[in-house]
Amino acid sequence: MVFGLKGVFNKSQASDEYVELDLNQAKSKKEKIKIRQFTLKKYDDINDILAALREGYTIAFIDIKQIKSKDIIELKRALTKIKKTVDAMEGSIAGFGDNAIIASPEFAEIYRGPSTASHASHKEDLLM
């Protein structure tokens, strides 16, 4: 007794089935880069920020003024968590003024201006 398996292994019944792929479909769905503003009021607010950054298309502008005035330890914890996530994504993070942080994925680089070491050497060049 073969239980009807003979038809499964029969080579003469091989069909010419194939799947047609639309190569233009992937091109039509382009993600746009988003610059989103977040306000960090408490430590739990970082969940939305981290989720947006992990999408890979979001540059986060984070206002830290409220949490900075309430609890500096919570601010440090939140910034450490955001920094670890950004570093894991090979992105960058920088302070923007006294009350804002910018975090970006790897495709965007934050320009920080000339470093203080180059300022010092430039001043020495001017004095000579």
XYZ file of C-alpha atoms in Angstrom, residues 13-102:
90
model
C 3.896 15.666 -12.986
C 6.439 18.439 -12.427
C 4.797 21.743 -13.175
C 6.273 24.975 -14.454
C 5.102 27.092 -11.543
C 6.973 30.267 -10.793
C 6.493 33.465 -8.868
C 6.787 36.777 -10.634
C 8.380 39.543 -8.577
C 7.720 43.214 -9.118
C 11.129 44.866 -8.760
C 9.633 48.358 -8.878
C 7.545 47.686 -5.784
C 10.519 48.115 -3.439
C 11.518 51.359 -5.123
C 8.063 52.871 -4.816
C 8.011 52.544 -1.030
C 10.652 55.070 0.000
C 10.823 56.133 3.593
C 11.305 59.820 4.178
C 13.579 61.131 6.859
C 11.639 62.529 9.797
C 12.842 65.157 12.223
C 10.708 64.747 15.326
C 10.557 66.870 18.433
C 10.276 65.157 21.804
C 9.917 66.580 25.302
C 11.584 64.567 28.035
C 9.454 65.147 31.145
C 10.230 61.885 32.945
C 12.396 58.817 32.402
C 9.572 56.789 30.843
C 9.338 59.259 27.961
C 12.479 57.745 26.434
C 10.496 54.735 25.188
C 8.882 56.779 22.410
C 12.219 58.370 21.545
C 14.023 55.036 21.344
C 11.254 53.469 19.265
C 11.421 56.336 16.775
C 15.213 56.134 16.568
C 15.151 52.367 16.056
C 12.927 52.809 12.997
C 16.031 54.201 11.362
C 14.480 57.191 9.592
C 14.070 59.594 12.520
C 16.298 62.387 13.743
C 15.187 63.214 17.292
C 15.255 66.744 18.687
C 14.810 66.246 22.436
C 13.868 69.067 24.825
C 15.334 68.210 28.247
C 14.454 71.424 30.095
C 11.594 69.980 32.177
C 13.390 66.866 33.424
C 16.577 68.881 33.975
C 14.762 71.215 36.373
C 13.060 68.328 38.225
C 15.600 65.529 38.604
C 19.151 65.609 37.258
C 19.715 61.922 38.108
C 16.735 60.870 35.970
C 18.112 63.056 33.179
C 21.493 61.322 33.356
C 19.837 57.884 33.301
C 17.712 58.836 30.301
C 20.624 60.325 28.374
C 22.780 57.275 29.091
C 20.059 54.985 27.731
C 19.570 57.140 24.613
C 23.334 57.328 24.057
C 23.735 53.536 24.307
C 20.953 53.019 21.772
C 22.370 55.601 19.371
C 25.866 54.096 19.706
C 24.494 50.615 18.974
C 22.884 51.996 15.805
C 26.196 53.709 14.919
C 24.428 57.056 15.021
C 25.429 60.253 16.754
C 24.162 62.369 19.614
C 25.019 65.933 20.590
C 23.881 68.697 22.876
C 22.197 71.677 21.261
C 22.263 74.611 23.634
C 21.638 74.025 27.319
C 18.218 72.395 27.046
C 18.210 70.256 23.906
C 19.765 67.061 22.567
C 19.859 65.875 18.962
